[in-house]
mmCIF file of C-alpha atoms in Angstrom:
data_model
loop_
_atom_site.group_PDB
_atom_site.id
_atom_site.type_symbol
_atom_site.label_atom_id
_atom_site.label_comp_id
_atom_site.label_asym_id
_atom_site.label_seq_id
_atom_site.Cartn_x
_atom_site.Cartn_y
_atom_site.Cartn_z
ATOM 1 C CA UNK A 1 2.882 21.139 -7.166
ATOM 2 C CA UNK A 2 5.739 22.259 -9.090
ATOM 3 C CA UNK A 3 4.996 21.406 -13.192
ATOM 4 C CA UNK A 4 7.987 19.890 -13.828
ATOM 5 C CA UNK A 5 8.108 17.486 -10.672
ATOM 6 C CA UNK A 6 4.569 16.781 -11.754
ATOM 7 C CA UNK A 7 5.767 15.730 -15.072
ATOM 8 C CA UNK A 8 8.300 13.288 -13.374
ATOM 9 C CA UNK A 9 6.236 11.624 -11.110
ATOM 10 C CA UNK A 10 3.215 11.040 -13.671
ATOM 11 C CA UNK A 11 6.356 9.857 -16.180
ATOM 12 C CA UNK A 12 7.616 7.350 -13.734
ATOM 13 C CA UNK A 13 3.979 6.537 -13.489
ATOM 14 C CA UNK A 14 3.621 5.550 -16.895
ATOM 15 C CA UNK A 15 6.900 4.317 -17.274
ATOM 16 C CA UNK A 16 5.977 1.558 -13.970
ATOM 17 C CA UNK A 17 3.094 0.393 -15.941
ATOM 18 C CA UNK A 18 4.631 0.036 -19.119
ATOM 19 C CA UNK A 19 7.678 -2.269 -17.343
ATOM 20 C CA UNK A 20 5.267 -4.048 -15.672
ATOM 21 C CA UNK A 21 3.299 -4.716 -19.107
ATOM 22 C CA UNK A 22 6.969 -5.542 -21.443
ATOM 23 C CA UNK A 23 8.329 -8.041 -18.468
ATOM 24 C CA UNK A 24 8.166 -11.570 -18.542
ATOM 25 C CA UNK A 25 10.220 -12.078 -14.986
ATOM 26 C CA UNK A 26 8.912 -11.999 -12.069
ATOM 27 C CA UNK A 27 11.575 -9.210 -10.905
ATOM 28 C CA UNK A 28 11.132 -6.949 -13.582
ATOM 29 C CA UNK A 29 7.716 -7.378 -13.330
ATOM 30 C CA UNK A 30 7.282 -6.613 -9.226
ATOM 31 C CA UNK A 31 9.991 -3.486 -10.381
ATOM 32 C CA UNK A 32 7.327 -1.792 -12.183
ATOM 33 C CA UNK A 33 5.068 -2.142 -10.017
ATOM 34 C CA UNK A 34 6.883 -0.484 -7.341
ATOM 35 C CA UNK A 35 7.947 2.610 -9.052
ATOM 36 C CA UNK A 36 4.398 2.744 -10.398
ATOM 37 C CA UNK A 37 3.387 2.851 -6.254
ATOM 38 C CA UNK A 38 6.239 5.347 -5.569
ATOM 39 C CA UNK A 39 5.376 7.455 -8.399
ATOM 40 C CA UNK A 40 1.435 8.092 -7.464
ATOM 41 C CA UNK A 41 1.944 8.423 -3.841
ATOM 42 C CA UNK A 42 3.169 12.197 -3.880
ATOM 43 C CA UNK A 43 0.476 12.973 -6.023
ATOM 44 C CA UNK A 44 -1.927 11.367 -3.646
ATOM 45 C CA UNK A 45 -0.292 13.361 -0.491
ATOM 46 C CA UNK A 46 -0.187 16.653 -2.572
ATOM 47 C CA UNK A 47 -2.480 18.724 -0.581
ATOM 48 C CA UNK A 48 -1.173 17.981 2.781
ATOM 49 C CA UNK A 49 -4.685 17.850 4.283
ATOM 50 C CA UNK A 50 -4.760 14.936 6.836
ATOM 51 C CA UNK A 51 -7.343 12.894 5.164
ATOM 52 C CA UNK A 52 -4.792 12.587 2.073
ATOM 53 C CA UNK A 53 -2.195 11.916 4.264
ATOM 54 C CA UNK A 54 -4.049 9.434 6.142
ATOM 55 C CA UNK A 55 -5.435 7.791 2.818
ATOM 56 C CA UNK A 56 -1.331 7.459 1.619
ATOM 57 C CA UNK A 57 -0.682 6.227 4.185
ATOM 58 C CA UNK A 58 -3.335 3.755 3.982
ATOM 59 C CA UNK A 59 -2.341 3.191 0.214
ATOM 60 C CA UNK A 60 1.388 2.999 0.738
ATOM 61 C CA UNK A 61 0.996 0.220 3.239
ATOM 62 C CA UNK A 62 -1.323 -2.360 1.696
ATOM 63 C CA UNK A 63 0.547 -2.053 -2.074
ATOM 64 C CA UNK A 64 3.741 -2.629 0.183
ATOM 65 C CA UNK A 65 2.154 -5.440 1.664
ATOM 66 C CA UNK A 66 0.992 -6.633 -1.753
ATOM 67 C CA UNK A 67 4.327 -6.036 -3.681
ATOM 68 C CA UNK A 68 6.487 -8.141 -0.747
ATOM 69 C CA UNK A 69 3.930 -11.070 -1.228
ATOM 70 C CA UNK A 70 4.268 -11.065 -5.418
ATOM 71 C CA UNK A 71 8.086 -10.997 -3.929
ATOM 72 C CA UNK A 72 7.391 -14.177 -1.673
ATOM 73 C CA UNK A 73 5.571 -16.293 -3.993
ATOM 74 C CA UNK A 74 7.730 -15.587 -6.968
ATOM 75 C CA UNK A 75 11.017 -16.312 -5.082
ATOM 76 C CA UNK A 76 9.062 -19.504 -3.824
ATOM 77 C CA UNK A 77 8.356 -20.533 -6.878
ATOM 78 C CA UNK A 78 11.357 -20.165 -8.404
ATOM 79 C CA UNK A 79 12.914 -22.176 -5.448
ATOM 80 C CA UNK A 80 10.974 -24.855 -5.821
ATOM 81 C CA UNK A 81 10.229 -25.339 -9.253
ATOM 82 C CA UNK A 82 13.366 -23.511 -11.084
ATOM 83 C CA UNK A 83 11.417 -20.617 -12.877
ATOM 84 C CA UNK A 84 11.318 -16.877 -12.684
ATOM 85 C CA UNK A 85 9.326 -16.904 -15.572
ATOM 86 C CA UNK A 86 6.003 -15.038 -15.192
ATOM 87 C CA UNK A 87 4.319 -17.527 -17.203
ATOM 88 C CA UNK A 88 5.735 -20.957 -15.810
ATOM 89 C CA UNK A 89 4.056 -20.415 -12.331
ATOM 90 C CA UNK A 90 2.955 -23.798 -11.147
ATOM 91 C CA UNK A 91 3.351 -24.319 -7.621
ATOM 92 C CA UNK A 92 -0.364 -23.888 -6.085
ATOM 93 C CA UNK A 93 0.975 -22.197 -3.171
ATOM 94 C CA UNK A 94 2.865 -19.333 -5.570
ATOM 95 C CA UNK A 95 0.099 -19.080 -7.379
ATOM 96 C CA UNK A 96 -2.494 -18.559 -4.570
ATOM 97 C CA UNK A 97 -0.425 -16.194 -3.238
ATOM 98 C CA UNK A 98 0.446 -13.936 -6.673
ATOM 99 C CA UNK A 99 -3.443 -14.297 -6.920
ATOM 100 C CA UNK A 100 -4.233 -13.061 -3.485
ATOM 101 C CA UNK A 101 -1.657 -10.506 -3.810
ATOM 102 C CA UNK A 102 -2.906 -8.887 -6.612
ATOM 103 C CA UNK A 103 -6.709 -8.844 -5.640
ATOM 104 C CA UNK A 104 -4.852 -6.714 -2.911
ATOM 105 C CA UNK A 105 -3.171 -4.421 -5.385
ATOM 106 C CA UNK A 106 -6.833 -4.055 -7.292
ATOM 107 C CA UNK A 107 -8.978 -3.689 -4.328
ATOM 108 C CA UNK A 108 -10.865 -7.158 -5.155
ATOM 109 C CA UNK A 109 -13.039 -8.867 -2.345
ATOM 110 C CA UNK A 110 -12.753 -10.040 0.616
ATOM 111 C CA UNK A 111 -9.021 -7.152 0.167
ATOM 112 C CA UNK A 112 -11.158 -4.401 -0.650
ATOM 113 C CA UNK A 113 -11.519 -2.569 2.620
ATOM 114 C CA UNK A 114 -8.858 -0.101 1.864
ATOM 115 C CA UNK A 115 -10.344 0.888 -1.577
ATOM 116 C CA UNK A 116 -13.168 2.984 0.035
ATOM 117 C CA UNK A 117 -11.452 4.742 2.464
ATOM 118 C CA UNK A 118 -8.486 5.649 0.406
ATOM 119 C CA UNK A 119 -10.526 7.139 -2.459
ATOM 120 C CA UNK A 120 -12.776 9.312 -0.032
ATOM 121 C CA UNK A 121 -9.166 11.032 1.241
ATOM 122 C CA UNK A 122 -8.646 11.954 -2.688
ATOM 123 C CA UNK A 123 -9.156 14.569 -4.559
ATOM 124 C CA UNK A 124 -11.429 13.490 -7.559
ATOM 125 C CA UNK A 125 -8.457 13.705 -10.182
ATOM 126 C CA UNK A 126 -5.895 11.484 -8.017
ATOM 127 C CA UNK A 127 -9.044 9.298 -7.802
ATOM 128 C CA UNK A 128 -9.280 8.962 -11.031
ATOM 129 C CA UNK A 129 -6.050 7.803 -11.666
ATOM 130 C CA UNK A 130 -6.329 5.614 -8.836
ATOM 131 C CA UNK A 131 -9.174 3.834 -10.110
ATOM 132 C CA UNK A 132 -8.335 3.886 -14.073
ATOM 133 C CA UNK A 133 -4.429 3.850 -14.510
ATOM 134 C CA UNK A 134 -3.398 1.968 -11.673
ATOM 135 C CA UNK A 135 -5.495 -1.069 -12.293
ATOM 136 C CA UNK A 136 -4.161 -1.877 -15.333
ATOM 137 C CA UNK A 137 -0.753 -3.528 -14.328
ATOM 138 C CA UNK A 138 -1.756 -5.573 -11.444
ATOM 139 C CA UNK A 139 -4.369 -6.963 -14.800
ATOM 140 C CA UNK A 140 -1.893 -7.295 -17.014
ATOM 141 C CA UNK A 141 -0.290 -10.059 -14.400
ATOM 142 C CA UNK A 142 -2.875 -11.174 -13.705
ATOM 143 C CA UNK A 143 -4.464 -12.078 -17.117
ATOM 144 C CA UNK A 144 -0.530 -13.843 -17.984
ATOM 145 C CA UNK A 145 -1.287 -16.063 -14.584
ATOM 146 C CA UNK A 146 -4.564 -16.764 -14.956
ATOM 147 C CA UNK A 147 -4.028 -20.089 -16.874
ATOM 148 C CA UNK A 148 -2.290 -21.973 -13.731
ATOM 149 C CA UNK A 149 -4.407 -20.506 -10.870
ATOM 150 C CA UNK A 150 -7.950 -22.461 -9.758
ATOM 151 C CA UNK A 151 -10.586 -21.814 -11.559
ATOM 152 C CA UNK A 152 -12.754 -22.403 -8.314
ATOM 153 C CA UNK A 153 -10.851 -19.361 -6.861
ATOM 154 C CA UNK A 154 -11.289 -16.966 -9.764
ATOM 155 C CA UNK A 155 -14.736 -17.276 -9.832
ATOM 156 C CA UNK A 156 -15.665 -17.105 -6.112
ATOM 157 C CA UNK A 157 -13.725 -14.047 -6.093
ATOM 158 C CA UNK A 158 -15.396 -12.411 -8.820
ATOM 159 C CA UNK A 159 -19.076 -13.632 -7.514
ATOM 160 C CA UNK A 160 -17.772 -12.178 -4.013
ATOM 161 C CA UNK A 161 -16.663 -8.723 -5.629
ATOM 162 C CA UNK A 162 -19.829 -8.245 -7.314
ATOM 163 C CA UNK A 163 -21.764 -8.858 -3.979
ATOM 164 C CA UNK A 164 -19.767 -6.905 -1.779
ATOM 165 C CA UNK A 165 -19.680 -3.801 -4.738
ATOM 166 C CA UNK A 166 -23.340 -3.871 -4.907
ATOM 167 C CA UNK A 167 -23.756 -4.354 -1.103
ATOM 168 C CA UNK A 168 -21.421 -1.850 0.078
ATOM 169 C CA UNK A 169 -22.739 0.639 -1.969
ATOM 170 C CA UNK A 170 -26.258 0.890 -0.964
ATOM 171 C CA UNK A 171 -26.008 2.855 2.205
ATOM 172 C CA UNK A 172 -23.453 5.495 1.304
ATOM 173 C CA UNK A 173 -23.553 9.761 0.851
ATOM 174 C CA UNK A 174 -20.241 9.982 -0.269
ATOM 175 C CA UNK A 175 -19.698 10.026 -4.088
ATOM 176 C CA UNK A 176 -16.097 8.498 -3.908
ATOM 177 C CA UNK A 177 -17.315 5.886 -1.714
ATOM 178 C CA UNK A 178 -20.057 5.045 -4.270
ATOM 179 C CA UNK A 179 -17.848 4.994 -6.942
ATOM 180 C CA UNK A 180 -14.785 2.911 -4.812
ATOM 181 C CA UNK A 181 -17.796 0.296 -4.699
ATOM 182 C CA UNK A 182 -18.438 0.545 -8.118
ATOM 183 C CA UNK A 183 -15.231 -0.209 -9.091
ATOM 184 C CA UNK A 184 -14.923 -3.686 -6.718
ATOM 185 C CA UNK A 185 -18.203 -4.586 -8.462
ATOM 186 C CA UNK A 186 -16.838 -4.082 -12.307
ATOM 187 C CA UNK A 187 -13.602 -5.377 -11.366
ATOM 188 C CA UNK A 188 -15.381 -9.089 -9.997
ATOM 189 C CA UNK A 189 -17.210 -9.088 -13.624
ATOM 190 C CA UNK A 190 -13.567 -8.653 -14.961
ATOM 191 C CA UNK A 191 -11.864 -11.569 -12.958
ATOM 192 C CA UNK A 192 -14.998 -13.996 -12.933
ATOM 193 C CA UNK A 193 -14.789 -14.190 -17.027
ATOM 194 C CA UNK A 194 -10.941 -13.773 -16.680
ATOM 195 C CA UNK A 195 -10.299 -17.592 -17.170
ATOM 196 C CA UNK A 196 -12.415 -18.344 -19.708
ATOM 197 C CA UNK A 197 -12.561 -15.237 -21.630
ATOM 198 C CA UNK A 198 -9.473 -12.892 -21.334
ATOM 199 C CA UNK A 199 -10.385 -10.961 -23.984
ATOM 200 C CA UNK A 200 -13.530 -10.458 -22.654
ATOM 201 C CA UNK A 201 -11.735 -9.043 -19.310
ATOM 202 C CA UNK A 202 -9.911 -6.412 -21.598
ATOM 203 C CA UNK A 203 -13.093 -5.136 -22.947
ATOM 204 C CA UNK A 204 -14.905 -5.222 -19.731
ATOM 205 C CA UNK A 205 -11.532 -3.068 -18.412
ATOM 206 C CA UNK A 206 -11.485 -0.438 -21.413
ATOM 207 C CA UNK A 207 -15.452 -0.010 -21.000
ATOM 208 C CA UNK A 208 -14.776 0.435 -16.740
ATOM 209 C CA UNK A 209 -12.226 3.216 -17.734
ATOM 210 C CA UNK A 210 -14.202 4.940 -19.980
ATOM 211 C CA UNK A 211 -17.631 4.726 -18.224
ATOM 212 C CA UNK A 212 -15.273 5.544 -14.977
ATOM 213 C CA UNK A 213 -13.261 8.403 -16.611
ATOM 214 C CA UNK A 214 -16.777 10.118 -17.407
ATOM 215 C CA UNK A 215 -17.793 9.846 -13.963
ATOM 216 C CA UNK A 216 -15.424 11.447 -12.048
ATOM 217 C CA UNK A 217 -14.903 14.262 -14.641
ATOM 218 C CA UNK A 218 -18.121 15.024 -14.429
ATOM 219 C CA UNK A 219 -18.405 15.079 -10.642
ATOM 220 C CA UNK A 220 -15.084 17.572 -11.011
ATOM 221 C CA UNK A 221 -17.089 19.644 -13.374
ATOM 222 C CA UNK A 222 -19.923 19.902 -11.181
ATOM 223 C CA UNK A 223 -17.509 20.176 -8.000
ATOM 224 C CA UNK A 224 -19.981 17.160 -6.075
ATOM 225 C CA UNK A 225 -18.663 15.328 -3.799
ATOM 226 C CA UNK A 226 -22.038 14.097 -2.123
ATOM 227 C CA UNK A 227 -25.521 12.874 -3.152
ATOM 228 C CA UNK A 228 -26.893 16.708 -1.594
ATOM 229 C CA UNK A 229 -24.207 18.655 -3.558
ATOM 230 C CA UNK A 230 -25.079 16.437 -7.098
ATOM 231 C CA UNK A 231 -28.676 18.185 -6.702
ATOM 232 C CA UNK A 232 -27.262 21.261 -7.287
ATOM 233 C CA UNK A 233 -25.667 19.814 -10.563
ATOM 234 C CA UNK A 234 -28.244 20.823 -12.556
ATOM 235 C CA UNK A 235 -28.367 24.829 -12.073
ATOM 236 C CA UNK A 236 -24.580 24.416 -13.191
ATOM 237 C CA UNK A 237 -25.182 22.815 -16.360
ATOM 238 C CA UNK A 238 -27.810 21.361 -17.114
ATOM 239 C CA UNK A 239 -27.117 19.576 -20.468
ATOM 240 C CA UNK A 240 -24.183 17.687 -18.424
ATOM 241 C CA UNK A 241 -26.248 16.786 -15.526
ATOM 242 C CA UNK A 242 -28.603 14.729 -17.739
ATOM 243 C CA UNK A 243 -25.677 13.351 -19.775
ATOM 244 C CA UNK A 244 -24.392 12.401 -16.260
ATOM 245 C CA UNK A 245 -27.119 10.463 -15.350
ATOM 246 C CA UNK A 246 -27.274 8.175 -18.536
ATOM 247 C CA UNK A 247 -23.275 7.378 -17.957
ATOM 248 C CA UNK A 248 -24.532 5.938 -14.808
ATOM 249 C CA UNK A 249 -27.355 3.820 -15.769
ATOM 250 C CA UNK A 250 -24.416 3.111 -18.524
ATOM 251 C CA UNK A 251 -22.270 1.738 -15.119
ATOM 252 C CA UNK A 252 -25.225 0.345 -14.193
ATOM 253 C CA UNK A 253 -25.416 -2.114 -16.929
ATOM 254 C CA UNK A 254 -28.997 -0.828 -19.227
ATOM 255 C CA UNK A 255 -29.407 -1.382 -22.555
ATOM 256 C CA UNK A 256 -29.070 0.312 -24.601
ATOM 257 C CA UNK A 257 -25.859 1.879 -23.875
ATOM 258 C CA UNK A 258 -22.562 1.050 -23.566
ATOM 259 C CA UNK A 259 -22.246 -0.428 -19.951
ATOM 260 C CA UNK A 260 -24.469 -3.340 -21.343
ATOM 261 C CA UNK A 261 -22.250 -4.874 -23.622
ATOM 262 C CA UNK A 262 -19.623 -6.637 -21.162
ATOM 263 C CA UNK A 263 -22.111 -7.907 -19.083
ATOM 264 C CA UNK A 264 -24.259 -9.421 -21.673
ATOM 265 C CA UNK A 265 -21.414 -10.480 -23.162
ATOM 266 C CA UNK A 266 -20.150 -12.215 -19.665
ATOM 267 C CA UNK A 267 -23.289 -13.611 -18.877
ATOM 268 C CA UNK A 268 -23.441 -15.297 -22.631
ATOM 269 C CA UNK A 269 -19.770 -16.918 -21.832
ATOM 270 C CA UNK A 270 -20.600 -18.115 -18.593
ATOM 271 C CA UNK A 271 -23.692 -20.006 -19.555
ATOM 272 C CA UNK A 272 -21.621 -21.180 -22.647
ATOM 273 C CA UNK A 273 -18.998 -22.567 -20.165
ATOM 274 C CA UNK A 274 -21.803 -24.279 -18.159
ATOM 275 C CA UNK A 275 -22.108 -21.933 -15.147
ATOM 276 C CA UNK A 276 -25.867 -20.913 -15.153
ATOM 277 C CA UNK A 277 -25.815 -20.580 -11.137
ATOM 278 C CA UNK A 278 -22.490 -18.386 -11.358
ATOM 279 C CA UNK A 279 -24.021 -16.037 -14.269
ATOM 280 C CA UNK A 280 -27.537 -15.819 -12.196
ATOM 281 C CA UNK A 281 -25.966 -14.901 -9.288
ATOM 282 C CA UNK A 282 -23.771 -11.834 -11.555
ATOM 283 C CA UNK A 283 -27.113 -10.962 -12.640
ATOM 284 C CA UNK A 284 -28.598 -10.051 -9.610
ATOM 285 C CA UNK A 285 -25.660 -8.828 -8.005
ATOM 286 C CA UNK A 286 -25.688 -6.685 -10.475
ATOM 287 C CA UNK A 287 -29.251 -5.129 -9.359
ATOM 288 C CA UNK A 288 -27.708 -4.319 -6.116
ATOM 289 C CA UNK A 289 -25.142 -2.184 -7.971
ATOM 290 C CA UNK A 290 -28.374 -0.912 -9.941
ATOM 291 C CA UNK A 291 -29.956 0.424 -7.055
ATOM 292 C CA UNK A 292 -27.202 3.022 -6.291
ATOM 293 C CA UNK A 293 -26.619 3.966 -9.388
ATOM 294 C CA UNK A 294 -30.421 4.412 -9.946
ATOM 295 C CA UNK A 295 -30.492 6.997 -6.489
ATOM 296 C CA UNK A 296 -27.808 8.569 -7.996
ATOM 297 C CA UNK A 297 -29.451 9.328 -10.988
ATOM 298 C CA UNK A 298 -32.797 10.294 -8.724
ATOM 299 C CA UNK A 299 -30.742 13.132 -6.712
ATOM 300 C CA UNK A 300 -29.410 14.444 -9.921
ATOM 301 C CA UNK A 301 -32.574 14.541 -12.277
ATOM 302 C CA UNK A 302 -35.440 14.398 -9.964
ATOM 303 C CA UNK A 303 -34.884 16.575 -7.528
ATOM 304 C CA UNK A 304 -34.565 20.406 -7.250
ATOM 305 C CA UNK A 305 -32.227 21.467 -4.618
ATOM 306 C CA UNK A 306 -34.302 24.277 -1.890
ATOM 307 C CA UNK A 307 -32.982 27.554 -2.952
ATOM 308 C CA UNK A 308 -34.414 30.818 -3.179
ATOM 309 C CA UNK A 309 -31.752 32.768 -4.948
ATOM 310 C CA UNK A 310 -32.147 35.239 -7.862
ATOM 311 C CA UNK A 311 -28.925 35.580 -8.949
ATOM 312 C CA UNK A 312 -27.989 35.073 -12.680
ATOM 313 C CA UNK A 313 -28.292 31.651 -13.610
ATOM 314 C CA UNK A 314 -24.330 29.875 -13.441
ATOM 315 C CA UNK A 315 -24.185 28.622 -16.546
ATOM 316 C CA UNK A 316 -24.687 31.835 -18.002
ATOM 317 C CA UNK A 317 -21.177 33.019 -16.532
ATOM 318 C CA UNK A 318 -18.205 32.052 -18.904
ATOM 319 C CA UNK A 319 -16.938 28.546 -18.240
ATOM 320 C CA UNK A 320 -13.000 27.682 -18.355
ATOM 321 C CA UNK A 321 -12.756 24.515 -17.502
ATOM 322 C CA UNK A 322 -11.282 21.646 -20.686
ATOM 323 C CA UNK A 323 -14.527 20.209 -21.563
ATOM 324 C CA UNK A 324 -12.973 18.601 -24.783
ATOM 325 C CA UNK A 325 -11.939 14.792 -22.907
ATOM 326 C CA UNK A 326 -14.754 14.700 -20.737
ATOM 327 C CA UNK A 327 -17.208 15.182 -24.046
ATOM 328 C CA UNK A 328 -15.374 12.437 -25.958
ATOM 329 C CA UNK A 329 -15.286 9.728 -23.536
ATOM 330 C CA UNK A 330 -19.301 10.484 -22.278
ATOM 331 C CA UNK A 331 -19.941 9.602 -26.128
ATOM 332 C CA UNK A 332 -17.997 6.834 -26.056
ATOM 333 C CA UNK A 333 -19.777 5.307 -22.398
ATOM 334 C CA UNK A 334 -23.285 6.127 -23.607
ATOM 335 C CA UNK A 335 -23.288 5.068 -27.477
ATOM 336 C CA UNK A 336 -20.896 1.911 -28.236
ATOM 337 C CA UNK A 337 -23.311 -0.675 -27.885
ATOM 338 C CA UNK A 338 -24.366 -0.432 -31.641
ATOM 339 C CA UNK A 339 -20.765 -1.692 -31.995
ATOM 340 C CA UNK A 340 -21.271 -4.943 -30.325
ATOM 341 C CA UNK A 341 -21.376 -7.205 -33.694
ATOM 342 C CA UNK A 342 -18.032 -6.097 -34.770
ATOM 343 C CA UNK A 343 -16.450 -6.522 -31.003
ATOM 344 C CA UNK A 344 -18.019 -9.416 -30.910
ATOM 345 C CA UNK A 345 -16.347 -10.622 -34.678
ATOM 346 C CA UNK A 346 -12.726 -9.331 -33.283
ATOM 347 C CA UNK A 347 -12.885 -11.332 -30.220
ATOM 348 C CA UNK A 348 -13.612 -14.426 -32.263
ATOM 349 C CA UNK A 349 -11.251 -13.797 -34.612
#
């Protein structure tokens, strides 16, 4: 693609969010959001392969859907109740329908089944942005709504995201796939504390996009797109392939690295807020996601792919790739848990 288009489109990309985050109407609001979608889906279609067309298509269709239902219920709402206002939504039917609208937009359960599917059409760095930058403005609505929608709702969709993550997860070969469930798991942690935390969601969100951000640079490192091609990883570098596998026991949720923190933090609220059954049920939802993450880590460490070559060794050949980002943020998702007292003192405070 052509640099300076490239710089346009990923500047209307940021510049959808960033609407999206300053608005406080509904229209200005749903305005971001659209030129965030129109912005992202060139880069998605960039390599004119069918699957990427297919999975734009796929995209394009269901934020479309999503955008003209924010449209609906805010229209509706202002019709009957007088308000535009993002904040003053108070008819239940607007707000059911902003809230099932934007579990569309984020790929939350029982919406999700176009998150898997469109991320396995991807390359690895449109997937990327796809599951990092593009989640962040549906959240920022969704965090100013989250006051007038049911409670009830919010945490059935959150207990349903984590099951279906976990669940979906278990029988697949296809890294993106994984990682597509991945994301529907962390993202039901996010919107089952959402109510009664929000600050907890944020730093549930940052920790996702680091912890995700390492992933998928590291798979583009390695060039791995399945479980049989992450063997190999090690013979490339072998320093990053056991890095790799602590960031995902870090998705996973073990102590002592960063991936803990949210969720012991989560669990701690919900029992405060006197939903034992709801934080039991995280919990071991949670060692469904475990599992996958834990095969993962088994193909990458444990195994030694069958090959009987005696060429020099590849990481012994000169290596070009930027390895500056992906070092930073593996820190960051293996060793912030240390930090947990102070996050712990700013969220009170």
């Amino acid at each position: 693609m052509n640099p300076y288009v490239l710089t346009i489109l990923l500047s209307s990309l940021g510049l959808g969010t960033v609407l999206t985050f300053a608005s406080s109407h509904w229209l200005l609001a749903w305005m971001g959001l659209e030129i965030n979608t129109l912005a992202i889906i060139p880069i998605m279609a960039q390599q004119h392969h069918p699957r990427a067309i297919e999975a734009t298509t796929k995209y394009f269709l269901t934020q479309a859907t999503a955008a003209a239902m924010i449209l609906f219920a805010s229209t509706t709402n202002a019709w009957l109740m007088g308000e535009w206002e993002i904040h003053q939504l108070s008819h239940p039917l607007a707000t059911t329908t902003v809230m099932l609208a934007l579990a569309l937009k984020l790929g939350l359960a029982p919406v999700h089944f176009w998150l898997p599917e469109v991320l396995q059409g991807l390359e690895l760095t449109t997937g990327l942005i796809l599951s990092t930058w593009q989640k962040l403005a549906p959240f920022a609505l969704m965090i100013q709504t989250a006051p007038t929608i049911n409670s009830s709702l919010l945490v059935a969709i959150g207990l349903l995201s984590t099951l279906v993550g976990g669940w979906g997860g278990l029988n697949q070969t296809q890294l993106r796939k994984i990682l597509a469930y991945s994301s529907i798991a962390h993202l039901g942690w996010m919107v089952l504390i959402l109510q009664f935390a929000p600050s907890l969601t944020l730093l549930s969100l940052s920790l996702y996009i680091i912890m995700t951000s390492s992933a998928f640079l590291t798979l583009k490192t390695n060039n791995a797109l399945t479980i049989n091609t992450l063997a190999t990883s090690w013979t490339k570098s072998p320093t990053l392939a056991a890095l790799a596998a602590l960031v995902l026991l870090s998705l996973g949720g073990l102590p002592p690295l960063s991936g803990f923190m949210p969720k012991w933090l989560i669990l701690q609220e919900l029992t405060k807020q006197g939903l034992p059954l709801s934080a039991t049920l995280a919990a071991m939802t949670a060692l469904l996601s475990l599992y996958f993450y834990l095969r993962l880590c088994y193909a990458l460490t444990l195994t030694i792919y069958p090959n009987t070559l005696t060429a020099t060794a590849p990481w012994r050949l000169n290596f070009t790739m930027i390895t500056l980002p992906l070092s930073i943020i593996t820190i960051l998702a293996l060793g912030l848990l240390p930090l947990t007292p102070a996050v712990t003192a700013m969220l009170d405070w």
